[in-house]
Tab-separated table of C-alpha atoms in Angstrom:
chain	number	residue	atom	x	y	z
A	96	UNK	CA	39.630	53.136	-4.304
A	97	UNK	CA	37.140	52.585	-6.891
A	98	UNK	CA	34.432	55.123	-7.888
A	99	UNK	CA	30.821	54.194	-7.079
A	100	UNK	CA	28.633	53.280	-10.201
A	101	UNK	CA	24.980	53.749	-10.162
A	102	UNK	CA	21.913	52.334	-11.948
A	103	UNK	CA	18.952	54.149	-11.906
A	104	UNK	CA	15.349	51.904	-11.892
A	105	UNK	CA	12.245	53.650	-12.836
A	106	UNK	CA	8.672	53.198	-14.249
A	107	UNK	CA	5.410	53.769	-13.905
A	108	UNK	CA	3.433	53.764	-10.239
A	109	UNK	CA	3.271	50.261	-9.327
A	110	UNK	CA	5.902	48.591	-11.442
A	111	UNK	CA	7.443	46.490	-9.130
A	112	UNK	CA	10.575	49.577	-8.927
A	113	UNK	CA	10.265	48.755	-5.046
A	114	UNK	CA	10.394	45.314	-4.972
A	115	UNK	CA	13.087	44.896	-7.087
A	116	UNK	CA	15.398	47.265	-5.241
A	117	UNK	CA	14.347	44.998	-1.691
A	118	UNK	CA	15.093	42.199	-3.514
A	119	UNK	CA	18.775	43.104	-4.030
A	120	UNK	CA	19.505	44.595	-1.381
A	121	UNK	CA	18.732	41.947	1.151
A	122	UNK	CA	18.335	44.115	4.024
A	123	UNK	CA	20.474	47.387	2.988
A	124	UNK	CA	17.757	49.071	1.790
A	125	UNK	CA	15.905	52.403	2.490
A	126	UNK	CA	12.697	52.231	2.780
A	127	UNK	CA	10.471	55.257	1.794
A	128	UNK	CA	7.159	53.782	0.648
A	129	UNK	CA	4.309	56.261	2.611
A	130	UNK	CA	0.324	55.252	2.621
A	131	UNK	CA	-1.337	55.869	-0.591
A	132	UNK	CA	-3.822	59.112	-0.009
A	133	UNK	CA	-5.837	58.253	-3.540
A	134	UNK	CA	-6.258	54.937	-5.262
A	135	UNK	CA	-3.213	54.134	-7.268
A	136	UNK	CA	-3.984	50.448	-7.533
A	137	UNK	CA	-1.411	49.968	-4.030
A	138	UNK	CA	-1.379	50.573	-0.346
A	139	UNK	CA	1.814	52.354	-0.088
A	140	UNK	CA	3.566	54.441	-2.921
A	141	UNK	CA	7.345	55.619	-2.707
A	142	UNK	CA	7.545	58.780	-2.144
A	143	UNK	CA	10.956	59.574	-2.356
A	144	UNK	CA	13.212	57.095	-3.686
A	145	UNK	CA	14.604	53.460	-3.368
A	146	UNK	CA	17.834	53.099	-2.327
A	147	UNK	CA	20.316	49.868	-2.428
A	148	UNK	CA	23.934	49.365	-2.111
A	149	UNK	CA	25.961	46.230	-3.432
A	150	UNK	CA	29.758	45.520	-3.124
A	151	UNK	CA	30.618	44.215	-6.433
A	152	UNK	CA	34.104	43.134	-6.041
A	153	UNK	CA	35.671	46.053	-4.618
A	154	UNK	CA	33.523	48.383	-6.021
A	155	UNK	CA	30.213	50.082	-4.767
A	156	UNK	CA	27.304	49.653	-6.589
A	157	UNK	CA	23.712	52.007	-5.927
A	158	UNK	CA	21.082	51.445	-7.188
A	159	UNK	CA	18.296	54.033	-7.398
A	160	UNK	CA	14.725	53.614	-7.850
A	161	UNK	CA	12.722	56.413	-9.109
A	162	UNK	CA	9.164	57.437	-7.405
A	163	UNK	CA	6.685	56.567	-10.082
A	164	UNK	CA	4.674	59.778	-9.927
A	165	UNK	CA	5.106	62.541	-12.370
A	166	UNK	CA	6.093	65.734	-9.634
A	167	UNK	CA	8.886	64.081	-9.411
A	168	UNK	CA	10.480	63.279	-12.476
A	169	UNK	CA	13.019	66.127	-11.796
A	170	UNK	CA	14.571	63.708	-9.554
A	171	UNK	CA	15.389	61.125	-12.703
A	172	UNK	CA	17.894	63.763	-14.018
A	173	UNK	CA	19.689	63.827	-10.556
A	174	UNK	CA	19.671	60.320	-10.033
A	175	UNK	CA	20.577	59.777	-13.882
A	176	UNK	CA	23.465	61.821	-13.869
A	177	UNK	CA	26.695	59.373	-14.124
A	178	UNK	CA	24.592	56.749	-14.117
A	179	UNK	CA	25.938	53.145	-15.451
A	180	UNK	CA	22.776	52.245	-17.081
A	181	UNK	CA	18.363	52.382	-16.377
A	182	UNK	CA	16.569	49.491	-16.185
A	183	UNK	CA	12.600	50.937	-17.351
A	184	UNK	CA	10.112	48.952	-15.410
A	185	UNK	CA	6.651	48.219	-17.273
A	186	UNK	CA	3.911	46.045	-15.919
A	187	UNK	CA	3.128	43.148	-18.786
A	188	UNK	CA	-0.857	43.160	-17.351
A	189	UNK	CA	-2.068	47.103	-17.332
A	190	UNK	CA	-1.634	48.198	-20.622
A	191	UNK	CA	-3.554	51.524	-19.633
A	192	UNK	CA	0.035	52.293	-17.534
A	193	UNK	CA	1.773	51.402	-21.143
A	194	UNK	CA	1.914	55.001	-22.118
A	195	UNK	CA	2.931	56.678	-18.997
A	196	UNK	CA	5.878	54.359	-19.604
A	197	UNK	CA	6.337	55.357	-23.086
A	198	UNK	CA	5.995	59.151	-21.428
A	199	UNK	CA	9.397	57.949	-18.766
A	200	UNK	CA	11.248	56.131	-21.484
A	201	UNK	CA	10.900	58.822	-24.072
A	202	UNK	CA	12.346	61.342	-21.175
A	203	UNK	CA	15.269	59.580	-20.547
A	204	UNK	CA	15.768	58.583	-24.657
A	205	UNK	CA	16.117	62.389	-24.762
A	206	UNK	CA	17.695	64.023	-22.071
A	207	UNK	CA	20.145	61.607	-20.702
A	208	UNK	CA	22.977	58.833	-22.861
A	209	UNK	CA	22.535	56.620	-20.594
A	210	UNK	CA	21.274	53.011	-22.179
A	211	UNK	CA	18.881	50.916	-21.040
A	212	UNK	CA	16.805	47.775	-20.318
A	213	UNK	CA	13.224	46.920	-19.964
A	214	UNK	CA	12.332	44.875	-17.714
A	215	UNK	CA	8.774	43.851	-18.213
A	216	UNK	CA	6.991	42.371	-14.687
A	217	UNK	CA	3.713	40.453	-13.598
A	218	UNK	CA	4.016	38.384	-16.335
A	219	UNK	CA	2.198	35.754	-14.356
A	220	UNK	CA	-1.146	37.170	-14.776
A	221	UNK	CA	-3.792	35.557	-16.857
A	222	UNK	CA	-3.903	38.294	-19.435
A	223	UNK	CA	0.016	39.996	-20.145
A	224	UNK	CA	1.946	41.734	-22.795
A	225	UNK	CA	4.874	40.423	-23.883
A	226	UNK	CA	8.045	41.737	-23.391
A	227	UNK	CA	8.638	41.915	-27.179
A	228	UNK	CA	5.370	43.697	-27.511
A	229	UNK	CA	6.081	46.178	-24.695
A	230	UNK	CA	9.418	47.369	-26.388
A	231	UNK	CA	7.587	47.549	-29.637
A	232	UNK	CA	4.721	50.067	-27.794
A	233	UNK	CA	7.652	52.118	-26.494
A	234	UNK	CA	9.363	51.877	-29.634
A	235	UNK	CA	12.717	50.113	-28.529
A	236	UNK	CA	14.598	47.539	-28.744
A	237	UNK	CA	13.073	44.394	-28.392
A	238	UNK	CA	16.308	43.030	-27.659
A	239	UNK	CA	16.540	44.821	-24.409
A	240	UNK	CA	13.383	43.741	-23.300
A	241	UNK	CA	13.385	41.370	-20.385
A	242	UNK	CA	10.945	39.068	-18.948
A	243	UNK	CA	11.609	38.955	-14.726
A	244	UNK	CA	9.693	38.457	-11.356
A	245	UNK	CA	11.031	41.122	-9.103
A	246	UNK	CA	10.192	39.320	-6.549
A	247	UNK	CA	12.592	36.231	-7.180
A	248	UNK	CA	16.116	36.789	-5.776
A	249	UNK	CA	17.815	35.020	-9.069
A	250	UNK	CA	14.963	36.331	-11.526
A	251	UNK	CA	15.728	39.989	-10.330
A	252	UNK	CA	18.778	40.107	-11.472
A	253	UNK	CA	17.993	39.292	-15.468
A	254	UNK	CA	17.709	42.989	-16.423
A	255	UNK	CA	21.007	44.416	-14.654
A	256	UNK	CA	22.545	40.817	-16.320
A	257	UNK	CA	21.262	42.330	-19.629
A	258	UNK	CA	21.792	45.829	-19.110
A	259	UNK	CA	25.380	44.920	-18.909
A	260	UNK	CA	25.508	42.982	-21.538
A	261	UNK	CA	24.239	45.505	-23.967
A	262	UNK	CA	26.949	47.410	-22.206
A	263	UNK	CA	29.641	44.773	-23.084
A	264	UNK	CA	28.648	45.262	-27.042
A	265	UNK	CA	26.157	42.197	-26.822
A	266	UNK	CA	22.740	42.592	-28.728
B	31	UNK	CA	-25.873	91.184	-6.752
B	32	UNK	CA	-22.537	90.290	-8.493
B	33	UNK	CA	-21.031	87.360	-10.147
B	34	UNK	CA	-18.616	85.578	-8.240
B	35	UNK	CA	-16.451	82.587	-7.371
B	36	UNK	CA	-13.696	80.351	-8.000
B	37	UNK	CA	-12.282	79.002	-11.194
B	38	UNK	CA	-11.604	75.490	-9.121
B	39	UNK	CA	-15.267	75.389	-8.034
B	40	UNK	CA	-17.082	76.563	-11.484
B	41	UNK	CA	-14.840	76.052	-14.724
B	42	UNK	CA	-14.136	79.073	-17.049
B	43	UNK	CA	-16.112	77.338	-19.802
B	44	UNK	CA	-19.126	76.998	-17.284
B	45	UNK	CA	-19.043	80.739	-16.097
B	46	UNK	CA	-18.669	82.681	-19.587
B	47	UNK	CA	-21.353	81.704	-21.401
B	48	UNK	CA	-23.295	83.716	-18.697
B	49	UNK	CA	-21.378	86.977	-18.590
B	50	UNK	CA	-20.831	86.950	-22.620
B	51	UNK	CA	-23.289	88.181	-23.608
B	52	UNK	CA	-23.354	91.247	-21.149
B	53	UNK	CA	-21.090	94.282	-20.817
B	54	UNK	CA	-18.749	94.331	-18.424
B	55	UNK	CA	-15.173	92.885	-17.069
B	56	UNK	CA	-14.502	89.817	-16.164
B	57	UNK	CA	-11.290	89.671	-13.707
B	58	UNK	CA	-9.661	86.755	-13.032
B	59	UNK	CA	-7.012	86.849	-9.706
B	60	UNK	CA	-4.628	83.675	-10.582
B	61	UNK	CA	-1.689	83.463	-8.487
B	62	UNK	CA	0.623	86.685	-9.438
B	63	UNK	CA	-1.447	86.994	-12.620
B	64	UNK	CA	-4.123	89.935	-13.033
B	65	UNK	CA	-6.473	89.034	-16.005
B	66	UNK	CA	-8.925	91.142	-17.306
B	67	UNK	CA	-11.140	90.957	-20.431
B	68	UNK	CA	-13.952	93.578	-21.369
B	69	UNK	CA	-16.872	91.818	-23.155
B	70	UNK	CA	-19.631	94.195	-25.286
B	71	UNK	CA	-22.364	92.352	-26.762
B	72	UNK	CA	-21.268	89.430	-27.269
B	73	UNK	CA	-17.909	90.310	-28.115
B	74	UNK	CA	-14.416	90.015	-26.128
B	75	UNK	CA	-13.454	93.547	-26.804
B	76	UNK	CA	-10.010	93.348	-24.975
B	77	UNK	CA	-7.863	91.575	-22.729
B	78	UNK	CA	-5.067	92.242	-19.941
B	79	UNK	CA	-2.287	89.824	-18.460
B	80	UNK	CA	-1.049	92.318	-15.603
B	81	UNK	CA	-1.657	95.320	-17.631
B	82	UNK	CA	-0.018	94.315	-20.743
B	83	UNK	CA	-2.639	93.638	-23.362
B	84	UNK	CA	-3.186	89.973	-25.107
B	85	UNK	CA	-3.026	89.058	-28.905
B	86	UNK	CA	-6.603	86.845	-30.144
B	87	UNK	CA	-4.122	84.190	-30.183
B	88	UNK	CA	-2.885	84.762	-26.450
B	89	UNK	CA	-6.516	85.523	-25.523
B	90	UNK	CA	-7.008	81.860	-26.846
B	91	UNK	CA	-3.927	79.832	-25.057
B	92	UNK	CA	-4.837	81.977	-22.014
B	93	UNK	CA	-8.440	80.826	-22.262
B	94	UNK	CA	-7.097	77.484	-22.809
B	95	UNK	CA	-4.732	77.817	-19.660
B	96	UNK	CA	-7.503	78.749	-17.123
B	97	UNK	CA	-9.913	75.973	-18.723
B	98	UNK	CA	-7.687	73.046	-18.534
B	99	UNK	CA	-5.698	74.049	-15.298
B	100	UNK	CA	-8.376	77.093	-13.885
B	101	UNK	CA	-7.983	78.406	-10.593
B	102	UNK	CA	-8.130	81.572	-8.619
B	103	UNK	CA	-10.952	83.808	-7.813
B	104	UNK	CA	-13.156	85.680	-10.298
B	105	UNK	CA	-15.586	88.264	-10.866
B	106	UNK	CA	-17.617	89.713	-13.265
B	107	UNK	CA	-18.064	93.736	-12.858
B	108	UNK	CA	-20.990	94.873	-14.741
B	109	UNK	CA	-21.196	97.832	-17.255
B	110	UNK	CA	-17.268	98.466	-16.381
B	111	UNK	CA	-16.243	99.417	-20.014
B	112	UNK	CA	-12.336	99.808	-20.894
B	113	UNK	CA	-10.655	103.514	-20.584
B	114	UNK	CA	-9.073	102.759	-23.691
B	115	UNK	CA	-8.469	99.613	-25.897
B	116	UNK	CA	-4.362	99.506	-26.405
B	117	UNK	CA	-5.165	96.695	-28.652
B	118	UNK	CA	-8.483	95.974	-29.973
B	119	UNK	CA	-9.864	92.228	-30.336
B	120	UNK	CA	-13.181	92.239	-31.042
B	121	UNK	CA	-14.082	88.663	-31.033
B	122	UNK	CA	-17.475	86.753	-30.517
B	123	UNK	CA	-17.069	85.103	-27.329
B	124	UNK	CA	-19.360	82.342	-28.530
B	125	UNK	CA	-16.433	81.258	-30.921
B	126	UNK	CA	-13.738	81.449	-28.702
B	127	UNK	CA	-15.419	79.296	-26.042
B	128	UNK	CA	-16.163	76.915	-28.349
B	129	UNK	CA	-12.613	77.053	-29.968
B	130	UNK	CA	-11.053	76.334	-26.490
B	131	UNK	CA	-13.553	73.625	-25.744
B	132	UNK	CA	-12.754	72.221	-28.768
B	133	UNK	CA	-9.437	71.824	-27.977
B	134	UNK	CA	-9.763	71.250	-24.759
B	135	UNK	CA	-11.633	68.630	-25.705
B	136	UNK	CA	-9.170	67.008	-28.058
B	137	UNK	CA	-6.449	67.147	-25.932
B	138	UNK	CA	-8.200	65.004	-22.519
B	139	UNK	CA	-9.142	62.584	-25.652
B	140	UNK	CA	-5.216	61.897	-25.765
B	141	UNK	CA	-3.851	63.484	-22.951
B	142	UNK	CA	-2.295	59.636	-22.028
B	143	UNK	CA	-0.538	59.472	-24.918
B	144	UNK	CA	0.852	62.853	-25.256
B	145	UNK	CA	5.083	63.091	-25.240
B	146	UNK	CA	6.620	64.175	-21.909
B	147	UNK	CA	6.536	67.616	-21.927
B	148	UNK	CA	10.741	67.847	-21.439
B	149	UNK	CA	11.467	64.868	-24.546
B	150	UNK	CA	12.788	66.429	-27.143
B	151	UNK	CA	11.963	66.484	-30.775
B	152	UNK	CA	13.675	67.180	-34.298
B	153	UNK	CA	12.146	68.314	-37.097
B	154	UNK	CA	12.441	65.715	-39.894
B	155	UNK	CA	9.511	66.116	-42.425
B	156	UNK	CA	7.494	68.917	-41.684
B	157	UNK	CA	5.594	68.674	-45.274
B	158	UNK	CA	3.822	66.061	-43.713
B	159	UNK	CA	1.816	68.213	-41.196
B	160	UNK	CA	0.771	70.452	-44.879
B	161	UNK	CA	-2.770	68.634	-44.685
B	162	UNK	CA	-3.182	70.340	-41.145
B	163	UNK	CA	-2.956	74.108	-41.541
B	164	UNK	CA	-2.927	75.167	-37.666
B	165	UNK	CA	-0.617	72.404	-36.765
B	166	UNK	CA	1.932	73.332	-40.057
B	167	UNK	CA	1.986	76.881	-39.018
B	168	UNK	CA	2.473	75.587	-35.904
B	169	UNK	CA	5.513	74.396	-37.224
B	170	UNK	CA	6.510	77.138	-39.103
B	171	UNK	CA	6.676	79.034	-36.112
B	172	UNK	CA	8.346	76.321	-33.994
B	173	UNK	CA	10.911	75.557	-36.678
B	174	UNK	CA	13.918	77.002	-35.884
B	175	UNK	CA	13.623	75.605	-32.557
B	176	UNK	CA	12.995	72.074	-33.755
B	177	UNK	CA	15.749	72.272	-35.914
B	178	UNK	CA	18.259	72.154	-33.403
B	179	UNK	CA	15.633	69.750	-31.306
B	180	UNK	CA	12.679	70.991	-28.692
B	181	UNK	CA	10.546	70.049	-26.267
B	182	UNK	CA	7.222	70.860	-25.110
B	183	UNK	CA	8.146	72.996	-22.647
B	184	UNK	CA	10.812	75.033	-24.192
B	185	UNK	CA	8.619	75.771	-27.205
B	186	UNK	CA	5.930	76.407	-24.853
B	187	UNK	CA	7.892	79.419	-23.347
B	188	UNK	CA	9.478	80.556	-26.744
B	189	UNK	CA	6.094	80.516	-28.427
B	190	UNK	CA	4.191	81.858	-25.747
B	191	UNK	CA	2.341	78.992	-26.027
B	192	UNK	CA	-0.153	76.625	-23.222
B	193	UNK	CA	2.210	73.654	-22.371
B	194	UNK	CA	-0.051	70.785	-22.954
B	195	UNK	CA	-1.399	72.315	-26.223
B	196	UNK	CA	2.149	72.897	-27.655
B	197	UNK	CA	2.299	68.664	-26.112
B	198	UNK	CA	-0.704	67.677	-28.231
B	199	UNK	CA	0.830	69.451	-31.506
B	200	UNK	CA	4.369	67.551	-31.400
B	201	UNK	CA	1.600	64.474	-30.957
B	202	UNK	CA	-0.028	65.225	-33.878
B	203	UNK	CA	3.150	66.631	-35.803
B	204	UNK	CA	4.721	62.825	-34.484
B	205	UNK	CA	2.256	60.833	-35.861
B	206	UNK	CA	2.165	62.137	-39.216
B	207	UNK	CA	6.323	62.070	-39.426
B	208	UNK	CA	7.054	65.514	-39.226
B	209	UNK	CA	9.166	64.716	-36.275
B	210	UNK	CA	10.693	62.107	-34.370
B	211	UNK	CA	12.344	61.978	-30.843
B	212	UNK	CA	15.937	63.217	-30.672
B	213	UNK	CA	18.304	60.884	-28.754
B	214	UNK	CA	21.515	61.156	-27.493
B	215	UNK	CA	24.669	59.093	-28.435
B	216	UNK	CA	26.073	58.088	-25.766
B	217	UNK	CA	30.157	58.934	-25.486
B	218	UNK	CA	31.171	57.469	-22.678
B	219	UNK	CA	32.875	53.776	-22.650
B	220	UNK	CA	32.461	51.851	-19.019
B	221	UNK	CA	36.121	49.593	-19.034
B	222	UNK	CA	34.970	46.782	-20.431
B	223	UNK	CA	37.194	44.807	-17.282
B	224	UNK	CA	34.470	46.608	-14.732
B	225	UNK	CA	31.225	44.989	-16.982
B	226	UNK	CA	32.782	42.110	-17.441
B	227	UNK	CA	33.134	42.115	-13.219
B	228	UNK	CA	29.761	43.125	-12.614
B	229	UNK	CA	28.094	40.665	-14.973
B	230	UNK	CA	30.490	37.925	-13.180
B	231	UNK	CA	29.478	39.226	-9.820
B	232	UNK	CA	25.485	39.611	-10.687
B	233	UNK	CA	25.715	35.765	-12.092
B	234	UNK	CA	27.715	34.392	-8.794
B	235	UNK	CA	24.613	35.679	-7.381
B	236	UNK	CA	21.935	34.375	-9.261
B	237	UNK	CA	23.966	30.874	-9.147
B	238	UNK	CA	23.785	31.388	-5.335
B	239	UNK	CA	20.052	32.135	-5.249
B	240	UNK	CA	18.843	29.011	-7.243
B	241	UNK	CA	20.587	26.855	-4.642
């Protein structure tokens, strides 16, 4: 039997971390989203975390998404641990949640190896940062910066695409 | 009549400006913590964490402490003078409160783009921070730990030091290239047959979504 991988997503509050773990899963997902108690730009917040499963040939694949806010950023290094890869969400059109991502990316940089993406959402709105420009805020690659709509079945999977890529010795 | 409260309610940097310049203790009940500083005209005379008596530079990061993160109940106990002094301070209160709001001060200016207080750092130029006396003997102090790579929060308890001040020096320290964020190298290899499946499975599926 093959040993389950993981890949851990995380971000800021209101990243899209959520919807892109519903997206994949198509239905086997946990749900653990609660009411928001204080304006965080959302109704509902995670507040413990995302949870999907895939079958990737044979083998099982979670995937993990971190709650965005900071009490609980002990739970990165759990969910991190073994992990296949991180794919760092950052919204392209609230630069003021920029570097609270910086804050997450610079976290895992240093306590974990475990690469990573970025995938870069709401890159629909009228005003956005690019991808290219995010990474060069968080001081990354800009090669591992990805462009995606969370919400789009074939659109979510560009980061984990990438993310394995970068794993396969692409740049 | 007696001076009362709590820190949550009316900030530390609100409430000593009143008692300063009178003689007395002011005690400060915060969680376990029993905090007591003696003020004479003017002056902080001394100051107790639980008994054991505070340095000017603790009196400053626990000033700090209880003005960026203050709560518990206080009072202020008039003409209650210190039995003895284990370690004399003698400093005008009106420059320590300003001090700490000073910094306190400087570090909500930033406090959004301070490091994560667990991402570790590495000393690579610390001549750099020479224009900045407090934050190169910061470094001087926190060298050996930076040497081998520290956080915020590990020199924070080595140094004896508040948290989110010891945050706002790597800041400063980072921006003038003293130090730069230590990563790891990663060791482990995935099988390059099990990323070659996954990509081929996550594809399939984006193939099967655009139809």
């Amino acid at each position: 039997m093959n040993t389950p991988l993981k890949i851990v997503v995380t971000g800021p509050v209101g990243a899209g971390k959520s919807t892109l773990i519903r997206t994949l899963a198509k239905g086997g997902y946990v749900d653990t989203d609660a009411r928001a108690t204080e304006a965080i730009g959302k109704a509902t917040t995670t507040v413990a975390m995302d949870h999907a499963v895939m079958d990737v040939g044979g083998t099982t694949l979670h995937v993990f998404g971190t709650p965005g806010q900071e009490r609980f950023d002990y739970m990165w290094e759990i969910l991190a641990e073994g992990a296949l890869g991180t794919v760092l969400l950052a919204r392209a059109d609230r630069p003021g949640d920029l570097p609270k991502a910086r804050q997450i990316f610079e976290f895992i940089l240093s306590q974990s190896e475990v690469p990573y993406v970025i995938g870069v959402t709401h890159l629909d709105a009228e005003e956005a940062w690019a991808p290219e420009e995010i990474a060069l805020f968080l001081r990354a690659d800009p090669t591992l910066a990805v462009g995606f709509d969370p919400r789009d079945p074939k659109d979510a999977i560009r980061p984990f695409v990438r993310l394995l890529d970068a794993l396969d010795g692409k740049r | 009549m007696a001076i009362f409260g709590d820190l949550k309610d009316i900030g530390v940097l609100d409430i000593f400006p009143i008692i300063a310049p009178q003689n007395g203790r002011f005690v400060v009940e915060d969680g376990g913590r029993h905090l007591i500083f003696y003020l004479r005209g003017g002056r902080l005379v001394c100051a107790y964490v639980n008994d054991t008596p505070l340095s000017p530079a603790g009196v400053e990061e626990v000033f700090l402490e209880l003005a960026r993160n203050g709560r518990g109940r206080f009072r202020f106990e008039m003409n209650q003078a210190p039995t003895q002094c284990n370690a004399a301070l003698n400093l005008p209160a009106d420059e320590l409160l300003l001090r700490v709001a000073t910094l306190k001060d400087e570090i909500e200016h930033v406090e959004k783009a301070l490091p994560h207080p667990r991402a570790t750092f590495i000393l690579v130029n610390p001549e750099k921070a020479k224009a900045d006396p407090e934050l190169y003997t910061f470094l001087q102090h926190a060298w050996p730990h930076l040497a081998k790579g520290a956080s915020a929060e590990s020199l924070s308890l080595e140094l004896k030091m508040v948290k989110d001040r010891v945050r706002y020096l790597l800041y400063k320290a980072r921006l003038l290239g003293a130090i730069q964020l230590k990563t790891r190298e990663r060791r482990r290899k995935e099988p390059s047959g099990l990323v070659r499946r996954m990509l081929a499975f996550f594809q399939r599926r984006s193939r099967q979504a655009s139809v």
